Coordinates of C-alpha atoms and ligand atoms in Angstrom, one line a residue:
M1 CA -194.2 40.2 -30.0
S2 CA -196.3 40.5 -33.8
A3 CA -195.1 38.4 -36.8
P4 CA -193.4 40.0 -39.3
N5 CA -196.0 41.2 -42.3
K6 CA -195.2 38.2 -44.2
S7 CA -197.1 40.4 -47.7
Y8 CA -195.0 44.0 -46.6
D9 CA -193.2 43.5 -50.6
P10 CA -190.1 46.9 -50.5
V11 CA -191.8 47.5 -54.9
E12 CA -194.3 49.4 -52.3
V13 CA -192.7 51.0 -50.4
E14 CA -192.6 54.8 -51.9
A15 CA -189.0 55.7 -51.6
L16 CA -187.6 52.2 -52.5
K17 CA -190.0 51.3 -55.9
P18 CA -185.9 50.7 -58.3
E19 CA -187.3 52.8 -60.3
E20 CA -187.2 55.9 -57.4
I21 CA -183.8 54.5 -56.3
E22 CA -182.7 54.6 -59.9
R23 CA -183.8 58.3 -60.5
R24 CA -182.4 59.0 -57.5
R25 CA -179.2 57.7 -58.5
D26 CA -179.3 59.2 -62.1
E27 CA -180.4 62.8 -60.2
A28 CA -177.4 62.6 -58.4
L29 CA -174.8 61.2 -61.1
A30 CA -176.2 64.0 -63.2
A31 CA -175.6 66.5 -60.6
F32 CA -172.0 66.0 -59.7
A33 CA -171.3 66.3 -63.6
A34 CA -172.8 69.5 -63.9
A35 CA -171.2 70.9 -61.1
A36 CA -168.1 73.9 -62.5
D37 CA -166.7 73.9 -59.8
L38 CA -165.5 72.2 -55.7
D39 CA -167.8 75.0 -53.8
A40 CA -171.2 73.2 -57.0
L41 CA -169.8 69.8 -55.9
R42 CA -170.1 70.9 -51.9
E43 CA -173.5 71.8 -52.4
A44 CA -174.2 68.8 -54.5
K45 CA -173.0 66.5 -52.3
A46 CA -175.1 67.6 -49.3
A47 CA -178.0 67.5 -51.8
H48 CA -177.5 63.8 -53.2
M49 CA -176.1 62.2 -50.6
G50 CA -176.4 64.4 -47.3
D51 CA -178.7 62.8 -44.2
R52 CA -181.8 64.4 -45.5
S53 CA -180.5 62.9 -49.0
P54 CA -183.9 61.0 -51.1
L55 CA -180.9 58.3 -50.9
A56 CA -180.2 58.6 -47.4
L57 CA -184.0 58.3 -46.1
A58 CA -184.3 54.9 -48.2
N59 CA -181.5 53.9 -46.8
R60 CA -183.3 54.2 -43.4
E61 CA -186.3 52.9 -44.5
I62 CA -184.4 49.2 -45.4
G63 CA -184.7 49.8 -41.0
A64 CA -188.7 48.9 -41.1
L65 CA -188.5 46.6 -43.7
P66 CA -189.6 42.6 -43.0
P67 CA -185.7 40.8 -43.0
Q68 CA -186.4 38.5 -45.9
A69 CA -186.0 41.7 -47.8
K70 CA -183.9 44.1 -46.6
A71 CA -181.2 41.9 -48.5
E72 CA -183.0 42.9 -51.6
A73 CA -183.8 46.1 -50.7
G74 CA -180.5 46.9 -49.2
K75 CA -178.9 45.2 -52.2
R76 CA -180.3 48.4 -54.0
V77 CA -180.1 51.9 -52.8
G78 CA -175.7 50.7 -51.1
M79 CA -175.6 50.0 -54.8
A80 CA -176.8 52.7 -56.2
R81 CA -175.2 54.6 -53.5
G82 CA -171.6 52.8 -53.9
A83 CA -172.2 54.6 -57.6
V84 CA -173.4 57.5 -56.4
N85 CA -170.5 57.8 -53.9
K86 CA -167.9 56.2 -56.8
A87 CA -169.1 59.3 -59.2
L88 CA -168.5 61.5 -56.8
A89 CA -164.8 61.0 -56.2
A90 CA -164.2 60.3 -59.3
R91 CA -165.6 64.0 -59.7
Q92 CA -163.8 65.6 -56.2
A93 CA -160.6 64.6 -57.9
E94 CA -160.7 65.9 -61.1
L95 CA -161.9 69.1 -60.3
E96 CA -159.1 69.4 -57.6
A97 CA -156.7 68.4 -60.7
E98 CA -158.7 71.9 -62.5
R99 CA -158.1 73.6 -59.6
D100 CA -154.6 73.6 -58.5
A101 CA -153.7 73.0 -62.7
R102 CA -155.7 76.4 -62.6
V103 CA -153.3 77.6 -59.1
L104 CA -150.0 77.2 -60.3
V105 CA -151.0 78.7 -64.0
E106 CA -152.0 81.8 -61.7
E107 CA -150.1 81.5 -58.5
A108 CA -146.6 81.7 -61.2
V109 CA -143.8 83.2 -59.7
D110 CA -141.8 84.3 -62.1
V111 CA -138.2 84.1 -59.8
T112 CA -137.1 85.6 -62.9
L113 CA -138.2 89.1 -62.7
P114 CA -136.1 92.0 -60.7
H115 CA -137.1 91.9 -57.3
D116 CA -136.3 95.3 -55.7
R117 CA -139.0 97.1 -58.4
I118 CA -139.6 99.6 -55.7
P119 CA -136.8 100.6 -54.3
A120 CA -136.4 101.6 -50.2
G121 CA -135.8 105.4 -50.4
A122 CA -132.0 106.9 -48.7
R123 CA -131.9 109.8 -46.3
H124 CA -130.1 112.2 -47.7
P125 CA -127.0 111.8 -45.4
L126 CA -127.0 116.3 -44.9
T127 CA -129.4 115.7 -43.0
T128 CA -128.5 111.7 -41.0
L129 CA -125.8 114.4 -39.8
C130 CA -127.8 117.4 -39.1
E131 CA -129.3 114.3 -37.2
R132 CA -126.8 113.3 -34.9
I133 CA -125.6 116.7 -34.2
E134 CA -128.6 117.9 -32.9
D135 CA -128.5 114.3 -31.4
V136 CA -125.1 115.6 -29.2
F137 CA -126.9 118.8 -28.3
V138 CA -130.5 117.8 -27.3
A139 CA -128.4 115.3 -24.9
M140 CA -126.7 118.2 -23.2
G141 CA -130.1 120.4 -22.2
Y142 CA -130.0 122.0 -25.6
E143 CA -133.3 123.1 -27.9
V144 CA -134.1 122.8 -30.4
A145 CA -135.0 126.0 -32.7
E146 CA -136.0 126.8 -35.4
G147 CA -136.7 129.8 -37.7
P148 CA -137.5 130.8 -41.5
E149 CA -136.0 131.3 -44.7
V150 CA -137.2 134.2 -45.4
E151 CA -136.0 136.5 -43.3
A152 CA -136.3 140.6 -41.9
E153 CA -133.2 142.2 -42.9
W154 CA -133.4 143.3 -39.2
F155 CA -132.7 139.5 -37.8
N156 CA -130.1 138.4 -40.5
F157 CA -128.2 141.9 -39.9
D158 CA -129.0 144.5 -38.5
A159 CA -129.9 142.5 -34.4
L160 CA -126.6 141.1 -35.0
N161 CA -124.8 144.3 -35.5
F162 CA -124.2 144.8 -38.3
E163 CA -123.9 148.7 -40.0
P164 CA -126.0 149.0 -42.2
D165 CA -122.6 150.1 -45.2
H166 CA -121.2 146.1 -44.1
P167 CA -120.4 144.1 -47.4
A168 CA -122.4 141.7 -46.1
R169 CA -125.8 143.0 -47.0
A170 CA -124.2 143.8 -50.5
M171 CA -125.7 142.0 -53.6
Q172 CA -123.2 139.9 -54.7
D173 CA -123.8 137.8 -51.1
T174 CA -127.6 137.8 -50.4
F175 CA -130.4 137.0 -52.2
F176 CA -132.6 140.2 -51.3
V177 CA -136.0 139.8 -51.8
E178 CA -137.8 143.3 -51.4
G179 CA -135.4 145.7 -50.6
R180 CA -136.0 148.3 -47.8
Q181 CA -139.0 150.8 -48.5
G182 CA -138.6 153.3 -45.6
K183 CA -135.3 154.6 -43.7
D184 CA -136.4 152.3 -41.4
E185 CA -138.1 149.7 -42.4
S186 CA -136.5 146.1 -42.3
G187 CA -136.6 144.5 -46.1
I188 CA -136.8 140.7 -46.8
V189 CA -134.1 138.7 -46.9
L190 CA -132.6 135.0 -47.7
R191 CA -130.9 134.4 -44.3
T192 CA -127.6 133.8 -45.0
H193 CA -126.9 132.5 -42.6
T194 CA -128.3 130.5 -39.2
S195 CA -127.5 133.1 -35.8
P196 CA -131.0 134.8 -37.5
V197 CA -132.3 132.5 -35.1
Q198 CA -130.4 133.2 -32.5
V199 CA -132.2 136.2 -32.5
R200 CA -135.3 134.4 -32.2
S201 CA -134.7 132.7 -29.9
M202 CA -133.6 135.0 -27.2
L203 CA -136.1 137.0 -27.7
D204 CA -139.2 133.6 -26.9
R205 CA -137.5 132.3 -24.2
E206 CA -136.2 133.8 -20.5
P207 CA -132.3 133.2 -20.3
P208 CA -131.0 130.5 -19.7
V209 CA -130.5 130.4 -23.2
Y210 CA -130.0 126.9 -24.7
V211 CA -130.6 126.2 -28.4
V212 CA -129.4 124.7 -31.2
C213 CA -130.3 125.5 -34.4
P214 CA -130.4 123.4 -37.6
G215 CA -131.1 124.6 -41.1
R216 CA -131.1 125.6 -44.5
V217 CA -129.1 129.0 -45.8
Y218 CA -128.5 131.5 -49.5
R219 CA -126.3 133.3 -50.6
T220 CA -125.4 134.3 -53.9
D221 CA -122.7 131.7 -54.7
E222 CA -123.1 129.5 -57.7
L223 CA -122.1 126.0 -57.4
D224 CA -119.1 124.4 -58.1
A225 CA -117.1 121.7 -56.3
T226 CA -116.5 123.5 -53.1
H227 CA -119.6 126.7 -52.8
T228 CA -123.8 126.0 -53.4
P229 CA -125.4 129.4 -53.6
V230 CA -128.1 126.3 -50.6
F231 CA -125.9 124.9 -47.7
H232 CA -126.6 124.0 -44.4
Q233 CA -125.8 125.5 -41.4
V234 CA -125.7 124.2 -37.3
E235 CA -126.5 127.8 -34.8
L236 CA -125.3 126.9 -31.7
L237 CA -125.8 129.3 -28.5
A238 CA -126.1 129.5 -25.1
I239 CA -127.5 132.5 -22.5
D240 CA -126.5 131.9 -19.4
E241 CA -124.8 133.7 -15.7
G242 CA -121.9 133.7 -16.2
L243 CA -120.7 131.5 -19.8
T244 CA -116.6 131.3 -20.8
M245 CA -115.0 131.1 -23.9
A246 CA -114.1 127.7 -21.9
D247 CA -117.0 127.1 -21.7
L248 CA -117.7 127.9 -25.3
K249 CA -114.8 125.0 -26.0
G250 CA -115.5 123.0 -24.0
T251 CA -118.6 122.1 -26.0
I252 CA -117.8 122.2 -29.2
E253 CA -114.6 119.6 -27.3
H254 CA -117.0 117.3 -26.8
M255 CA -119.3 117.6 -29.7
V256 CA -115.9 117.2 -32.5
R257 CA -115.6 113.9 -29.9
S258 CA -118.6 112.8 -29.8
L259 CA -119.0 112.6 -33.2
F260 CA -114.8 112.2 -34.5
G261 CA -113.7 110.0 -31.5
E262 CA -112.7 109.9 -28.6
G263 CA -109.3 112.8 -27.0
L264 CA -109.2 115.2 -30.6
T265 CA -108.8 119.0 -29.3
T266 CA -109.9 121.3 -31.0
R267 CA -107.8 125.8 -31.1
L268 CA -109.3 129.1 -32.1
R269 CA -107.6 131.3 -33.6
P270 CA -108.6 135.1 -33.4
N271 CA -111.6 136.2 -36.1
Y272 CA -114.0 138.9 -36.2
F273 CA -118.0 138.8 -36.6
P274 CA -119.9 141.9 -35.8
F275 CA -122.5 139.7 -33.4
T276 CA -119.6 138.1 -31.0
E277 CA -117.2 139.7 -29.6
P278 CA -114.5 138.6 -29.0
S279 CA -114.7 136.0 -32.1
A280 CA -112.4 134.0 -33.3
E281 CA -112.5 130.3 -36.1
L282 CA -112.3 127.2 -34.4
D283 CA -110.7 124.0 -36.1
M284 CA -110.6 120.8 -33.8
E285 CA -107.5 118.9 -35.1
C286 CA -107.5 116.4 -37.5
Y287 CA -109.3 113.2 -36.6
V288 CA -108.1 110.7 -39.6
C289 CA -103.7 111.3 -39.0
R290 CA -104.5 113.5 -35.1
G291 CA -101.2 115.4 -36.5
E292 CA -99.8 113.1 -37.5
S293 CA -99.1 113.4 -41.2
V294 CA -96.8 117.3 -40.1
G295 CA -93.9 117.7 -42.0
N296 CA -94.1 114.2 -42.7
P297 CA -94.4 114.1 -46.7
E298 CA -94.1 110.3 -46.2
R299 CA -98.3 110.1 -44.6
P300 CA -99.6 113.0 -46.3
C301 CA -103.4 113.6 -45.3
R302 CA -106.3 113.9 -47.7
T303 CA -108.4 115.2 -45.4
C304 CA -107.0 117.0 -43.9
S305 CA -104.7 118.3 -46.4
S306 CA -101.3 117.9 -43.5
E307 CA -102.1 120.7 -41.7
G308 CA -103.3 118.5 -38.5
W309 CA -106.1 120.7 -38.3
I310 CA -109.6 121.5 -39.9
E311 CA -111.3 124.1 -40.3
L312 CA -114.7 124.0 -38.3
G313 CA -116.6 127.5 -38.4
G314 CA -116.9 130.7 -36.4
C315 CA -118.1 131.7 -33.0
G316 CA -117.7 134.3 -30.0
M317 CA -119.2 135.2 -26.9
V318 CA -122.7 136.8 -27.9
N319 CA -121.7 140.5 -28.6
P320 CA -123.8 142.8 -26.2
R321 CA -125.2 145.2 -28.4
V322 CA -127.1 141.7 -29.6
L323 CA -127.8 140.7 -26.7
I324 CA -129.5 143.8 -25.5
A325 CA -130.9 143.8 -29.4
A326 CA -132.4 140.3 -27.4
G327 CA -133.6 141.7 -24.7
I328 CA -131.2 140.5 -22.7
D329 CA -129.4 142.3 -20.4
P330 CA -126.0 142.0 -20.8
E331 CA -125.0 142.7 -17.2
K332 CA -126.1 140.6 -15.6
Y333 CA -125.9 137.3 -18.8
S334 CA -123.7 136.0 -20.6
G335 CA -123.1 133.6 -24.3
F336 CA -121.7 132.0 -26.0
A337 CA -122.6 131.3 -29.6
F338 CA -120.8 129.6 -32.9
G339 CA -122.3 127.8 -36.2
F340 CA -121.1 125.9 -38.6
G341 CA -121.5 124.3 -42.7
I342 CA -122.9 120.2 -43.1
E343 CA -121.4 120.5 -45.6
R344 CA -118.2 122.0 -45.7
M345 CA -118.6 118.8 -42.7
L346 CA -119.8 116.4 -44.7
M347 CA -116.7 115.8 -47.1
F348 CA -114.3 115.9 -44.4
R349 CA -116.2 113.5 -42.2
H350 CA -116.8 111.3 -45.4
N351 CA -114.4 111.9 -48.0
V352 CA -117.1 114.0 -50.8
E353 CA -114.6 115.8 -53.0
D354 CA -117.5 117.2 -54.9
M355 CA -120.5 120.1 -53.0
R356 CA -122.4 119.0 -56.2
D357 CA -122.8 115.7 -55.5
M358 CA -125.1 117.2 -52.3
V359 CA -127.6 118.8 -54.1
E360 CA -128.6 117.3 -57.1
G361 CA -131.1 114.2 -55.5
D362 CA -129.4 111.3 -57.2
V363 CA -129.7 108.7 -55.4
R364 CA -126.5 105.8 -56.1
F365 CA -124.9 109.0 -54.0
T366 CA -126.7 108.9 -51.0
R367 CA -127.0 105.5 -51.3
P368 CA -123.6 104.0 -49.5
F369 CA -124.5 106.2 -46.8
G370 CA -126.8 104.0 -45.4
M371 CA -129.5 104.1 -43.5
E372 CA -129.9 106.0 -40.6
I373 CA -132.9 106.8 -39.2
Ligands
LIG1 N1 -123.5 132.9 -38.6 C1 -121.1 133.3 -39.3 C2 -121.4 132.6 -41.0 O1 -122.3 132.3 -41.7 C3 -120.8 132.2 -37.9 C4 -121.1 131.9 -36.8 C5 -121.8 131.9 -36.1 C6 -119.6 133.2 -35.6 C7 -122.3 132.1 -34.7 C8 -120.3 133.3 -35.0 C9 -121.0 132.6 -34.3 O2 -120.3 133.0 -41.4

C-alpha cells in the first residue's frame, strides 16, 4: 500500500480552493435570493445543492485527499454547504409564507354572499301531472300519441262527426288559421281539443289501438280565474273487439284511484258529443270528503263545493261514423274515448284557485309543487 501523498495540498485541487468554494457558495446564495417563487427556488436548489452541483462535487473530492488535508477541506466545504442550506431553508420559508398569504387572499370565500345565485329551475306542475297521467296508462299498455296543434279542420271537426253548422265551429270557440278555400277543402284551425289525435292514431295503426294523447289545445276564451285560451287536455282512446262502457268505466276508475286514492268511485251522467255514442260526463267521488260534506253544513268541502262529486271530463263509446272516417270496421271493432282538462284537474288536486297562476310562468307558483323528474 503506498503511503499517502504528503505533498498533496487541497488548496491545489481546483474545486477545493477557498476562493472557489466561496464563489460557489455566493453563487448559491445569490440564486436563492433571486428565486421569485417556489418553482424557481426548486430549480436553484437542484443547480446549487443537487448531486451534480459544484459544492457536491467538491465534497466528493475530499475523499481523495490525504487524511491530514481532509479535515481542513471538509470544514471549508461543510461550512459553505451549511450556509447554503441555511439560506435555502430561510428562502423556502419566506416564499411559502408569501404563497400562503397570497392564496388566502385569492381563494378567500365570502360566506356572506347569497349562496344560490343561479337558482335551480322547476318543472311546471302541468307537465308533471300530464306525465303522471301518461304513466298510469303506459303501465296498462297504452302508447303515448301526439298530433299537431295547428290542425286541419277535417281532423278537428269533420272526421269527428261535427256537422258543418255545429256551433263549436263558430268563431267564438275556434281560432281559424285559414278558412275553407273550396267546398271540399279543409280549413286550418288551432285544435280545440285533443280528439283529432284519436282519428290520427286510428289512421296510423291497425287495431287494436290503445293510446293516451296529451296536448295543448286552444279556444277563444278570455283569460280569467277559470278560463284560459290555451290549455291542456289528455285524451284516451281504446279500440278493440268487444269493448263496452264497462271497460271505459273500469279504466277511468283505475286512473282516478291511481291519482287520487284507493277505493274512489266514478259515475257517468248522460251527455252529448258528436264523436261518441252514447256519450257521458264522468264524475269522480270527491277524494277529500268522500261525500261526507253532502248535506253536512258543519263540514263543508272546498274541493267539491260540498257536492260529493268532481266533474272530470267527457267520454263515451266511439261513434261508428268516426270509426268509418278513420278506416275501422265498426262491425268488428268498438272503442271508448275519454277527454279531460289538466288545468282543471290541477286546480282541484292542489287547491289552485286562479288559472292565471298556471300561465304566468312565475317560478314562485311552480316551486312548491316540488321537482318531480
Ligand atoms: N273532446 C271533448 C272536449 O274537448 C272531450 C271528449 C273526449 C269527450 C273524448 C268524449 C270523448 O270537450
